[in-house]
Amino acid sequence: VLRRLKRLIKPRMGFMTTGAAKRLAGVTMLIGAIAFGLPGPPGNNIPPAICITILALGLLERDGLTVIIGHVLTIALWLTIIVVIAFFWHLIEPYLSPILD
C-alpha cells in the first residue's frame, strides 16, 4: 500500500504546501476535526478521518494536488452534513412545531 501511495503522492505544486496555503490546510483540518466530533451512527467518523489523512499526507509529502483534493473532500463532507441535517430537520419539524410554538 505504501509503495502505491509513494507513486501517487510526490512533490508538486509546492505553493499549496507553504506559507498561507499551509495555514489554510491547518484550518481545513480543524474543520474536519469538528466534523469528526459530531454525534452520529457508528462509522460516521470515517469520512472526516479520510479528509484529514489526505490533507496530512499532502503536507508531509509536499504534494499540492493531494492537499487540493483534501480541501475538496472536506467541502464535500460539510455539504453532505448540511444536506443530511436539513433533510432530517424537514422530517421532524412538523412534530416539533407544536412544542416550539
Coordinates of C-alpha atoms in Angstrom, one line a residue:
V1 CA 0.0 0.0 0.0
L2 CA 2.8 2.4 0.9
R3 CA 4.6 1.8 -2.3
R4 CA 1.5 2.6 -4.3
L5 CA 0.9 5.7 -2.3
K6 CA 4.5 6.8 -2.9
R7 CA 4.0 6.5 -6.7
L8 CA 0.8 8.6 -6.5
I9 CA 1.9 11.2 -3.9
K10 CA 5.0 13.1 -5.0
P11 CA 6.3 16.7 -4.5
R12 CA 4.4 19.0 -6.9
M13 CA 2.5 22.3 -6.7
G14 CA 4.7 23.4 -3.8
F15 CA 2.8 26.7 -3.4
M16 CA 0.0 24.7 -1.8
T17 CA 2.2 23.4 1.0
T18 CA 3.9 26.5 2.2
G19 CA 3.0 29.8 3.8
A20 CA -0.6 30.8 3.9
A21 CA -1.7 27.7 2.0
K22 CA -0.2 25.6 4.7
R23 CA -2.2 27.5 7.3
L24 CA -5.3 27.1 5.3
A25 CA -4.7 23.4 5.3
G26 CA -4.4 23.5 9.0
V27 CA -7.8 25.3 9.3
T28 CA -9.3 22.8 7.0
M29 CA -8.0 20.0 9.2
L30 CA -9.6 21.8 12.2
I31 CA -12.9 21.9 10.4
G32 CA -12.5 18.2 9.6
A33 CA -11.8 17.5 13.2
I34 CA -15.0 19.3 14.2
A35 CA -16.9 17.0 11.8
F36 CA -15.1 14.1 13.4
G37 CA -16.6 15.0 16.7
L38 CA -20.2 15.2 15.6
P39 CA -22.5 12.6 17.0
G40 CA -24.0 10.0 14.7
P41 CA -24.2 6.4 13.9
P42 CA -21.2 4.1 14.1
G43 CA -18.8 4.7 11.2
N44 CA -19.6 8.4 10.8
N45 CA -16.0 9.3 11.7
I46 CA -14.5 7.6 8.7
P47 CA -15.2 10.4 6.1
P48 CA -13.7 13.2 8.2
A49 CA -10.7 10.9 9.1
I50 CA -10.1 10.3 5.4
C51 CA -10.2 14.0 4.6
I52 CA -7.7 14.8 7.5
T53 CA -5.4 11.9 6.4
I54 CA -5.3 13.1 2.8
L55 CA -4.5 16.6 3.8
A56 CA -1.8 15.4 6.2
L57 CA -0.3 13.2 3.5
G58 CA -0.2 16.1 1.1
L59 CA 1.5 18.3 3.6
L60 CA 4.0 15.7 4.6
E61 CA 5.0 14.8 1.1
R62 CA 4.7 18.4 -0.2
D63 CA 2.1 17.4 -2.7
G64 CA -0.1 20.3 -3.5
L65 CA -2.5 18.3 -5.6
T66 CA -3.2 16.0 -2.7
V67 CA -3.8 19.0 -0.5
I68 CA -6.3 20.4 -3.0
I69 CA -8.1 17.0 -3.1
G70 CA -8.2 17.1 0.7
H71 CA -9.8 20.6 0.6
V72 CA -12.4 19.5 -1.9
L73 CA -13.3 16.4 0.0
T74 CA -13.7 18.4 3.2
I75 CA -16.0 20.8 1.4
A76 CA -18.0 17.9 0.1
L77 CA -18.1 16.4 3.5
W78 CA -19.6 19.5 5.1
L79 CA -22.1 20.0 2.2
T80 CA -23.2 16.4 2.8
I81 CA -23.6 17.0 6.6
I82 CA -25.6 20.2 5.9
V83 CA -27.9 18.4 3.5
V84 CA -28.5 15.5 5.9
I85 CA -29.2 17.8 8.8
A86 CA -31.6 19.9 6.6
F87 CA -33.3 16.7 5.4
F88 CA -33.9 15.3 8.9
W89 CA -34.9 18.8 10.2
H90 CA -37.5 18.9 7.5
L91 CA -38.8 15.5 8.6
I92 CA -39.1 16.2 12.3
E93 CA -40.0 19.9 12.2
P94 CA -43.8 19.3 11.9
Y95 CA -43.6 17.3 15.1
L96 CA -41.6 19.9 16.9
S97 CA -43.5 23.0 15.9
P98 CA -46.3 22.5 18.5
I99 CA -43.6 22.2 21.1
L100 CA -41.5 25.1 19.9
D101 CA -44.5 27.5 19.5

